[in-house]
Every structure is written in structure tokens, then in C-alpha cells.
């Protein structure tokens, strides 16, 4: 018997996503773009390099950034913010609130966002989702908040929760 291979698809056709990790650092504004053109610059560069995806690393950019991704046809893998210093039980409500605000907020209206990355590497995951059952609850929460939009859910980009076998992606 042959195994079914899951692969990302866009509009019903398989797609290979190739892109870079965007930490949104602008030399003339640090983590704030100095101008509207600065917001679009890296996205246009990705297209010029033949890439079709950007992974937005642990932050939420201004609406205009997503507008440019939408209009340029770039896919966005959107991380949930999670830099709280040392994660603890006290930081779990912060993470939960950020997850809900991100996925159910205005960013959900951007077709460029094709995947939610719930956890990044080891940041927060050991405290917030220390086992497969907890990770599954977060995947289920993300999917429910996405309100049937059908976006992929990456449980843990580059981290230990990939071993749990939950979510749509193991990267």
C-alpha cells in the first residue's frame, strides 16, 4: 500500500514555499519602518529573488506590510509573538491573549497569511505546551480562531513540539 503524502496547496494546487525569515529590522528605524516604502522594500526584494514566501518572525507588522504581501502575491507564515523573557505560568495568559488577538484580529483578513506558527523554537513551548495534549489544544484553538479559513497550523517552528505529531506541518 502506498502512503499518502501531505503537501501544501494553494488554490488546490501543490506549491513549494521558498522564502526567508523576516525579523523586520530596518536600519533607519530599528523595528519600526521609517516609511511606507520601507515596509514594501523587503517584500519586493523577495519577489525579485524569485521567492514566494516570508516567515514573519515573532511579531506583527503594520497593516500596510500585509497589504503589500497581499498585492505582491507573497505567502506569509505568521508567528505568534512570544518573547516574554523567561516563560512561566504567569506568562501563559499573555501568550493566550496574543494568540487570540492575532488570529481573530484584522490580520485574519489578509489572504497572504497561509500559515500560523504557534510556537517558535524553544520560546515558551516548554511551559505553555509541555506535552502533546497541550500542544494539540493550542493547534485546536488556532484552528477554531481561524474560523474555517483553512490555513495551515505549524505547531512549533524548529522546536521540540514538532516531535508531538500534531498540527499540519513539521518543520
Coordinates of N, CA, C and O in Angstrom, one line a residue:
X1 N 0.8 -1.2 0.0 CA 0.0 0.0 0.0 C 0.9 1.2 0.0 O 1.9 1.3 0.7
X2 N 0.5 2.2 -0.8 CA 1.3 3.5 -0.8 C 0.8 4.4 0.3 O -0.4 4.5 0.5
X3 N 1.7 5.2 0.8 CA 1.3 6.2 1.8 C 0.9 7.5 1.2 O 1.4 7.8 0.1
X4 N -0.1 8.1 1.8 CA -0.5 9.4 1.3 C 0.5 10.5 1.8 O 0.8 10.5 3.0
X5 N 1.0 11.3 0.9 CA 1.9 12.3 1.2 C 1.1 13.7 1.3 O 0.5 14.0 0.3
X6 N 1.2 14.3 2.4 CA 0.6 15.6 2.6 C 1.6 16.7 2.0 O 2.8 16.6 2.3
X7 N 1.0 17.6 1.3 CA 1.9 18.7 0.8 C 1.0 20.0 0.8 O -0.2 19.9 0.7
X8 N 1.7 21.1 1.0 CA 0.9 22.4 1.0 C 0.3 22.6 -0.4 O 0.9 22.2 -1.4
X9 N -0.8 23.2 -0.4 CA -1.5 23.6 -1.7 C -2.0 25.0 -1.6 O -2.3 25.5 -0.5
X10 N -2.1 25.6 -2.7 CA -2.7 26.9 -2.8 C -3.7 26.9 -4.0 O -3.3 26.5 -5.1
X11 N -4.9 27.2 -3.7 CA -6.0 27.2 -4.7 C -6.1 25.8 -5.3 O -6.3 25.6 -6.5
X12 N -5.9 24.7 -4.5 CA -6.0 23.3 -4.9 C -4.8 22.8 -5.6 O -4.8 21.6 -6.1
X13 N -3.7 23.5 -5.8 CA -2.5 23.0 -6.5 C -1.3 23.0 -5.5 O -1.1 24.0 -4.7
X14 N -0.6 21.9 -5.6 CA 0.6 21.8 -4.7 C 1.5 23.0 -5.0 O 1.7 23.5 -6.1
X15 N 2.2 23.4 -3.9 CA 3.1 24.6 -4.0 C 4.3 24.3 -3.1 O 4.2 23.7 -2.0
X16 N 5.5 24.7 -3.6 CA 6.7 24.6 -2.8 C 7.0 26.1 -2.3 O 7.2 27.0 -3.2
X17 N 6.9 26.3 -1.0 CA 7.2 27.6 -0.5 C 8.7 27.8 -0.3 O 9.3 27.0 0.4
X18 N 9.2 28.9 -0.8 CA 10.6 29.2 -0.7 C 10.7 30.7 -0.2 O 10.1 31.5 -0.9
X19 N 11.3 30.9 0.9 CA 11.4 32.3 1.4 C 12.4 32.5 2.4 O 13.3 31.7 2.6
X20 N 12.3 33.6 3.2 CA 13.2 33.9 4.2 C 12.5 34.3 5.5 O 11.3 34.6 5.5
X21 N 13.2 34.2 6.6 CA 12.8 34.7 7.9 C 12.9 36.2 8.0 O 14.0 36.7 7.8
X22 N 11.8 36.9 8.2 CA 11.8 38.3 8.3 C 11.7 38.8 9.7 O 10.6 38.5 10.3
X23 N 12.7 39.3 10.3 CA 12.7 39.8 11.6 C 12.3 41.3 11.7 O 12.3 41.9 12.7
X24 N 12.0 41.9 10.5 CA 11.6 43.3 10.4 C 12.5 44.3 11.0 O 12.1 45.1 11.9
X25 N 13.7 44.2 10.7 CA 14.7 45.2 11.2 C 15.0 46.1 10.0 O 15.4 45.7 8.9
X26 N 14.8 47.4 10.3 CA 15.1 48.4 9.3 C 16.2 49.3 9.8 O 16.1 49.8 10.9
X27 N 17.3 49.4 9.1 CA 18.5 50.1 9.6 C 18.2 51.5 10.1 O 18.9 52.1 11.0
X28 N 17.2 52.2 9.4 CA 17.0 53.6 9.7 C 15.8 53.7 10.7 O 15.4 54.8 11.0
X29 N 15.3 52.6 11.2 CA 14.1 52.8 12.1 C 14.1 51.6 13.2 O 13.1 51.5 13.9
X30 N 15.1 50.8 13.2 CA 15.1 49.6 14.0 C 14.0 48.7 13.8 O 13.9 48.1 12.7
X31 N 13.0 48.6 14.7 CA 11.9 47.7 14.4 C 10.6 48.4 14.0 O 9.5 47.9 13.9
X32 N 10.8 49.7 13.6 CA 9.7 50.5 13.0 C 10.2 51.0 11.6 O 11.2 51.6 11.5
X33 N 9.4 50.7 10.6 CA 9.8 51.2 9.3 C 9.8 52.7 9.2 O 8.9 53.3 9.8
X34 N 10.7 53.2 8.6 CA 10.9 54.7 8.5 C 9.9 55.3 7.5 O 9.6 56.5 7.6
X35 N 9.4 54.5 6.6 CA 8.4 55.0 5.6 C 7.6 53.9 5.1 O 7.9 52.7 5.3
X36 N 6.6 54.2 4.3 CA 5.7 53.2 3.7 C 6.5 52.4 2.7 O 6.4 51.2 2.5
X37 N 7.5 53.1 2.0 CA 8.3 52.4 1.0 C 9.2 51.3 1.7 O 9.5 50.3 1.2
X38 N 9.6 51.7 2.9 CA 10.4 50.7 3.7 C 9.7 49.4 4.0 O 10.2 48.3 4.0
X39 N 8.4 49.6 4.3 CA 7.5 48.4 4.5 C 7.5 47.5 3.3 O 7.5 46.2 3.5
X40 N 7.5 48.0 2.2 CA 7.4 47.2 0.9 C 8.7 46.7 0.4 O 8.7 45.8 -0.4
X41 N 9.8 47.3 0.8 CA 11.1 47.1 0.2 C 11.5 45.6 0.3 O 11.8 45.0 -0.8
X42 N 11.5 45.0 1.4 CA 11.9 43.6 1.6 C 10.9 42.7 0.8 O 11.4 41.6 0.3
X43 N 9.7 43.0 0.8 CA 8.7 42.1 0.1 C 9.0 42.2 -1.4 O 8.9 41.1 -2.0
X44 N 9.2 43.3 -1.9 CA 9.6 43.5 -3.3 C 10.9 42.7 -3.6 O 11.0 42.0 -4.7
X45 N 11.8 42.8 -2.7 CA 13.1 42.1 -2.9 C 12.9 40.6 -3.0 O 13.5 39.9 -3.8
X46 N 12.0 40.1 -2.1 CA 11.8 38.7 -2.1 C 11.3 38.2 -3.5 O 11.7 37.2 -4.0
X47 N 10.3 39.0 -4.1 CA 9.8 38.7 -5.4 C 11.0 38.7 -6.4 O 11.1 37.9 -7.3
X48 N 11.8 39.8 -6.3 CA 12.9 39.9 -7.3 C 13.9 38.7 -7.2 O 14.5 38.3 -8.2
X49 N 14.0 38.1 -6.0 CA 14.9 37.0 -5.8 C 14.2 35.7 -6.2 O 14.8 34.6 -6.1
X50 N 13.0 35.7 -6.6 CA 12.2 34.6 -7.1 C 11.6 33.8 -5.9 O 11.2 32.6 -6.1
X51 N 11.5 34.4 -4.8 CA 10.9 33.8 -3.6 C 9.3 34.0 -3.6 O 8.9 35.0 -4.2
X52 N 8.6 33.2 -2.9 CA 7.2 33.3 -2.8 C 6.6 33.3 -1.4 O 5.4 33.3 -1.2
X53 N 7.5 33.4 -0.4 CA 7.0 33.3 1.0 C 8.0 34.1 1.9 O 9.2 34.2 1.7
X54 N 7.4 34.6 3.0 CA 8.1 35.3 4.1 C 7.6 34.7 5.4 O 6.3 34.6 5.5
X55 N 8.5 34.3 6.2 CA 8.0 33.9 7.6 C 8.3 35.1 8.5 O 9.4 35.5 8.7
X56 N 7.2 35.7 9.0 CA 7.3 36.9 9.9 C 7.6 36.4 11.3 O 6.7 35.8 11.9
X57 N 8.7 36.7 11.8 CA 9.3 36.2 13.0 C 8.8 36.9 14.3 O 9.2 38.0 14.5
X58 N 8.0 36.2 15.0 CA 7.6 36.6 16.4 C 7.1 38.1 16.5 O 7.3 38.7 17.6
X59 N 6.5 38.6 15.5 CA 6.0 39.9 15.6 C 4.8 40.1 14.7 O 4.7 39.3 13.8
X60 N 4.1 41.2 14.9 CA 3.0 41.5 14.0 C 3.4 42.9 13.3 O 3.7 43.8 14.0
X61 N 3.4 42.9 12.0 CA 3.8 44.1 11.3 C 2.5 45.0 11.1 O 1.4 44.6 11.3
X62 N 2.8 46.3 10.7 CA 1.7 47.2 10.4 C 0.8 46.6 9.3 O 1.3 45.9 8.4
X63 N -0.5 47.0 9.3 CA -1.4 46.5 8.2 C -0.8 46.7 6.8 O -1.1 45.9 5.9
X64 N -0.1 47.8 6.6 CA 0.4 48.1 5.2 C 1.3 47.0 4.8 O 1.4 46.7 3.6
X65 N 2.1 46.5 5.7 CA 3.0 45.4 5.3 C 2.3 44.2 4.7 O 2.6 43.7 3.7
X66 N 1.2 43.8 5.4 CA 0.4 42.7 4.9 C -0.3 43.1 3.6 O -0.5 42.2 2.7
X67 N -0.7 44.3 3.4 CA -1.3 44.8 2.2 C -0.3 44.6 1.0 O -0.7 44.1 0.0
X68 N 0.9 44.9 1.3 CA 1.9 44.7 0.2 C 2.1 43.3 -0.1 O 2.3 42.8 -1.2
X69 N 2.2 42.4 1.0 CA 2.3 41.0 0.8 C 1.1 40.5 -0.1 O 1.3 39.6 -1.0
X70 N -0.1 40.9 0.3 CA -1.3 40.5 -0.5 C -1.2 40.9 -1.9 O -1.4 40.1 -2.8
X71 N -0.8 42.2 -2.2 CA -0.9 42.7 -3.6 C 0.3 42.1 -4.4 O 0.2 42.0 -5.6
X72 N 1.4 41.8 -3.7 CA 2.6 41.2 -4.5 C 2.4 39.7 -4.6 O 3.2 39.1 -5.4
X73 N 1.5 39.1 -4.0 CA 1.3 37.6 -4.1 C 2.3 36.8 -3.3 O 2.6 35.7 -3.7
X74 N 2.7 37.4 -2.2 CA 3.7 36.6 -1.3 C 2.9 35.9 -0.2 O 2.0 36.5 0.4
X75 N 3.2 34.7 0.1 CA 2.6 34.0 1.2 C 3.4 34.4 2.5 O 4.6 34.6 2.5
X76 N 2.6 34.4 3.6 CA 3.2 34.8 4.9 C 2.9 33.6 5.8 O 1.8 33.2 6.0
X77 N 4.0 33.2 6.5 CA 3.9 32.3 7.6 C 4.0 33.2 8.8 O 5.1 33.7 9.1
X78 N 3.0 33.3 9.6 CA 2.9 34.3 10.6 C 3.1 33.6 12.0 O 2.3 32.8 12.4
X79 N 4.2 34.0 12.7 CA 4.5 33.6 14.0 C 3.5 34.3 15.0 O 3.2 35.5 14.9
X80 N 3.2 33.6 16.1 CA 2.5 34.2 17.2 C 3.7 34.8 18.1 O 4.7 34.2 18.4
X81 N 3.5 36.1 18.5 CA 4.6 36.7 19.3 C 4.7 35.9 20.6 O 3.7 35.5 21.2
X82 N 5.9 35.8 21.1 CA 6.1 35.1 22.4 C 7.4 35.4 23.1 O 8.0 34.5 23.7
X83 N 7.9 36.6 23.0 CA 9.1 37.0 23.7 C 8.7 37.6 25.0 O 8.5 38.8 25.1
X84 N 8.7 36.8 26.1 CA 8.3 37.3 27.4 C 9.4 37.2 28.4 O 9.2 37.1 29.6
X85 N 10.7 37.1 27.9 CA 11.8 36.8 28.8 C 11.7 35.3 29.2 O 11.6 34.5 28.3
X86 N 11.7 35.0 30.4 CA 11.7 33.6 30.8 C 10.2 33.2 31.0 O 9.5 33.7 31.9
X87 N 9.8 32.3 30.2 CA 8.4 31.9 30.2 C 8.1 31.2 31.6 O 9.0 30.5 32.2
X88 N 6.9 31.5 32.1 CA 6.5 30.9 33.4 C 5.0 30.7 33.3 O 4.3 31.2 32.4
X89 N 4.4 30.2 34.3 CA 2.9 30.1 34.4 C 2.3 31.5 34.3 O 1.2 31.6 33.8
X90 N 3.0 32.5 34.8 CA 2.5 33.8 34.8 C 2.4 34.4 33.3 O 1.6 35.3 33.1
X91 N 3.2 33.9 32.4 CA 3.2 34.4 31.0 C 2.2 33.7 30.1 O 2.0 34.1 29.0
X92 N 1.7 32.6 30.6 CA 0.7 31.8 29.8 C -0.5 32.7 29.4 O -0.9 32.7 28.2
X93 N -1.1 33.5 30.3 CA -2.2 34.4 29.8 C -1.8 35.4 28.8 O -2.6 35.7 27.9
X94 N -0.6 35.9 28.9 CA -0.1 36.8 27.8 C 0.0 36.1 26.5 O -0.4 36.7 25.5
X95 N 0.5 34.9 26.5 CA 0.6 34.2 25.2 C -0.8 33.9 24.7 O -1.0 34.1 23.5
X96 N -1.7 33.4 25.5 CA -3.0 33.1 25.1 C -3.7 34.3 24.5 O -4.4 34.2 23.5
X97 N -3.6 35.5 25.1 CA -4.2 36.7 24.6 C -3.6 37.1 23.3 O -4.3 37.6 22.4
X98 N -2.3 37.0 23.2 CA -1.7 37.4 21.9 C -2.1 36.4 20.8 O -2.4 36.9 19.6
X99 N -2.2 35.1 21.1 CA -2.6 34.2 20.1 C -4.1 34.5 19.6 O -4.3 34.6 18.4
X100 N -5.0 34.8 20.5 CA -6.3 35.1 20.2 C -6.4 36.4 19.4 O -7.1 36.5 18.4
X101 N -5.7 37.4 19.8 CA -5.8 38.7 19.2 C -5.2 38.7 17.8 O -5.7 39.3 16.8
X102 N -4.1 37.9 17.6 CA -3.5 37.8 16.3 C -4.5 37.1 15.3 O -4.7 37.6 14.2
X103 N -4.9 35.9 15.7 CA -5.6 35.1 14.7 C -7.1 35.6 14.5 O -7.6 35.4 13.4
X104 N -7.7 36.1 15.5 CA -9.1 36.6 15.3 C -9.1 38.1 15.0 O -10.2 38.6 14.7
X105 N -8.0 38.8 14.9 CA -8.0 40.2 14.6 C -7.9 40.5 13.2 O -8.2 39.7 12.3
X106 N -7.6 41.7 12.8 CA -7.6 42.2 11.4 C -6.7 41.4 10.5 O -6.9 41.4 9.3
X107 N -5.6 40.8 11.1 CA -4.7 40.1 10.2 C -5.3 38.9 9.5 O -4.9 38.5 8.5
X108 N -6.4 38.4 10.2 CA -7.1 37.2 9.6 C -7.7 37.6 8.2 O -8.1 36.7 7.5
X109 N -7.9 38.9 7.9 CA -8.5 39.2 6.6 C -7.5 39.3 5.5 O -7.8 39.6 4.4
X110 N -6.2 39.0 5.8 CA -5.2 39.1 4.7 C -5.0 37.7 4.1 O -4.5 36.8 4.7
X111 N -5.3 37.6 2.8 CA -5.1 36.3 2.1 C -3.6 35.9 2.0 O -3.4 34.7 1.8
X112 N -2.7 36.8 2.2 CA -1.3 36.4 2.2 C -0.9 35.5 3.3 O 0.0 34.7 3.2
X113 N -1.6 35.6 4.4 CA -1.3 34.7 5.6 C -1.8 33.3 5.2 O -3.0 33.1 5.2
X114 N -0.9 32.3 5.1 CA -1.3 31.0 4.7 C -1.0 30.0 5.8 O -1.5 28.9 5.8
X115 N -0.3 30.5 6.9 CA 0.0 29.5 8.0 C 0.2 30.3 9.2 O 0.9 31.4 9.2
X116 N -0.2 29.8 10.4 CA 0.0 30.3 11.7 C 1.1 29.4 12.3 O 0.9 28.2 12.4
X117 N 2.2 30.0 12.8 CA 3.2 29.3 13.5 C 3.0 29.6 15.0 O 3.2 30.7 15.5
X118 N 2.5 28.6 15.7 CA 2.0 28.8 17.1 C 3.2 29.0 18.0 O 3.2 30.0 18.8
X119 N 4.3 28.2 17.9 CA 5.4 28.3 18.8 C 6.7 28.5 17.9 O 6.8 27.9 16.8
X120 N 7.7 29.2 18.4 CA 8.9 29.4 17.7 C 10.0 28.7 18.6 O 10.2 29.0 19.8
X121 N 10.7 27.7 18.0 CA 11.8 27.0 18.6 C 11.5 26.6 20.0 O 10.5 26.0 20.3
X122 N 12.3 27.1 21.0 CA 12.0 26.7 22.4 C 11.3 27.8 23.2 O 11.0 27.6 24.4
X123 N 11.1 28.9 22.6 CA 10.4 30.0 23.3 C 9.0 29.6 23.7 O 8.2 29.3 22.9
X124 N 8.8 29.6 25.0 CA 7.5 29.4 25.6 C 7.0 28.0 25.6 O 6.2 27.6 26.4
X125 N 7.3 27.2 24.6 CA 6.7 25.9 24.4 C 6.8 25.0 25.5 O 5.9 24.3 25.9
X126 N 8.0 25.0 26.2 CA 8.2 24.1 27.3 C 7.3 24.4 28.5 O 6.9 23.5 29.3
X127 N 6.8 25.6 28.6 CA 5.9 26.0 29.7 C 4.5 25.9 29.2 O 3.6 25.4 29.9
X128 N 4.2 26.5 28.1 CA 2.8 26.6 27.6 C 2.3 25.3 27.0 O 1.1 25.0 27.2
X129 N 3.1 24.6 26.3 CA 2.7 23.3 25.8 C 3.7 22.2 26.0 O 4.4 21.8 25.1
X130 N 3.9 21.8 27.3 CA 5.0 20.8 27.6 C 4.7 19.4 27.1 O 5.6 18.5 27.3
X131 N 3.5 19.1 26.6 CA 3.3 17.7 26.1 C 2.3 17.8 24.9 O 1.8 18.8 24.5
X132 N 2.1 16.6 24.3 CA 1.4 16.6 23.1 C -0.1 17.0 23.3 O -0.6 17.7 22.4
X133 N -0.7 16.7 24.4 CA -2.1 17.1 24.6 C -2.2 18.6 24.7 O -3.1 19.2 24.1
X134 N -1.3 19.3 25.4 CA -1.3 20.7 25.5 C -1.1 21.3 24.1 O -1.7 22.3 23.7
X135 N -0.1 20.8 23.4 CA 0.2 21.3 22.0 C -1.1 21.2 21.1 O -1.4 22.1 20.3
X136 N -1.7 20.0 21.2 CA -2.9 19.8 20.4 C -4.0 20.8 20.8 O -4.7 21.3 19.9
X137 N -4.1 21.1 22.1 CA -5.1 22.2 22.5 C -4.8 23.5 21.8 O -5.8 24.2 21.3
X138 N -3.6 23.9 21.7 CA -3.2 25.1 21.0 C -3.4 25.1 19.5 O -3.9 26.0 18.9
X139 N -3.1 23.9 18.9 CA -3.4 23.8 17.5 C -5.0 23.9 17.3 O -5.4 24.6 16.4
X140 N -5.7 23.2 18.1 CA -7.2 23.3 18.0 C -7.7 24.7 18.2 O -8.6 25.1 17.5
X141 N -7.1 25.4 19.2 CA -7.5 26.8 19.4 C -7.2 27.7 18.2 O -8.1 28.4 17.8
X142 N -6.0 27.5 17.7 CA -5.6 28.3 16.5 C -6.6 28.0 15.3 O -7.1 28.9 14.6
X143 N -6.9 26.7 15.1 CA -7.8 26.4 14.0 C -9.2 27.0 14.3 O -9.9 27.5 13.3
X144 N -9.7 26.9 15.5 CA -11.0 27.5 15.8 C -11.0 29.0 15.6 O -12.0 29.6 15.1
X145 N -10.0 29.7 16.1 CA -9.9 31.1 15.9 C -9.8 31.5 14.4 O -10.2 32.6 14.0
X146 N -9.2 30.6 13.6 CA -9.1 30.9 12.2 C -10.4 30.8 11.5 O -10.5 31.1 10.3
X147 N -11.5 30.4 12.2 CA -12.8 30.4 11.7 C -13.0 29.7 10.3 O -13.7 30.3 9.5
X148 N -12.4 28.6 10.2 CA -12.7 27.8 8.9 C -11.9 28.4 7.7 O -12.3 28.0 6.6
X149 N -11.0 29.2 7.9 CA -10.2 29.8 6.8 C -9.4 28.8 6.1 O -8.9 28.9 5.0
X150 N -9.0 27.7 6.8 CA -8.3 26.6 6.2 C -6.8 26.8 6.1 O -6.1 26.1 5.4
X151 N -6.3 27.8 6.9 CA -4.8 28.0 6.9 C -4.1 26.8 7.6 O -4.7 26.2 8.5
X152 N -2.9 26.6 7.2 CA -2.1 25.5 7.9 C -1.7 26.0 9.3 O -1.6 27.2 9.5
X153 N -1.5 25.1 10.2 CA -1.1 25.4 11.5 C 0.2 24.6 11.7 O 0.3 23.4 11.6
X154 N 1.3 25.4 12.0 CA 2.6 24.8 12.4 C 2.7 24.9 13.9 O 2.7 26.0 14.5
X155 N 2.7 23.7 14.5 CA 2.7 23.7 16.0 C 4.0 24.4 16.6 O 3.9 25.2 17.5
X156 N 5.1 24.1 16.0 CA 6.4 24.6 16.6 C 7.5 24.7 15.6 O 8.1 23.7 15.2
X157 N 7.7 25.9 15.0 CA 8.7 26.0 14.0 C 10.1 25.8 14.6 O 10.6 26.6 15.4
X158 N 10.7 24.7 14.2 CA 12.1 24.4 14.7 C 12.2 24.1 16.1 O 13.3 24.3 16.7
X159 N 11.2 23.5 16.7 CA 11.3 23.3 18.2 C 10.8 21.9 18.6 O 10.4 21.1 17.8
X160 N 10.9 21.6 19.9 CA 10.6 20.3 20.4 C 9.2 19.8 20.2 O 9.0 18.6 20.2
X161 N 8.2 20.7 20.1 CA 6.8 20.2 19.9 C 6.6 19.6 18.5 O 5.5 19.0 18.3
X162 N 7.5 19.7 17.6 CA 7.4 19.0 16.3 C 7.3 17.5 16.6 O 6.7 16.8 15.8
X163 N 8.0 17.0 17.6 CA 8.0 15.6 17.9 C 6.6 15.1 18.4 O 6.5 13.9 18.5
X164 N 5.7 16.0 18.7 CA 4.4 15.5 19.2 C 3.5 15.0 18.1 O 2.5 14.4 18.4
X165 N 3.8 15.4 16.8 CA 3.0 14.9 15.7 C 1.6 15.5 15.6 O 0.7 14.9 15.1
X166 N 1.5 16.8 16.1 CA 0.2 17.5 16.0 C 0.4 18.7 15.0 O 1.5 19.1 14.8
X167 N -0.7 19.2 14.5 CA -0.6 20.3 13.6 C -0.5 19.8 12.2 O -0.5 18.6 11.9
X168 N -0.3 20.7 11.2 CA -0.2 20.4 9.8 C 1.2 20.3 9.3 O 1.4 19.8 8.2
X169 N 2.1 20.8 10.0 CA 3.5 21.0 9.5 C 4.5 20.5 10.5 O 4.3 20.8 11.7
X170 N 5.5 19.8 10.1 CA 6.7 19.5 10.9 C 7.9 20.1 10.2 O 8.4 19.5 9.2
X171 N 8.3 21.2 10.7 CA 9.5 21.9 10.0 C 10.7 21.8 10.9 O 11.7 22.5 10.7

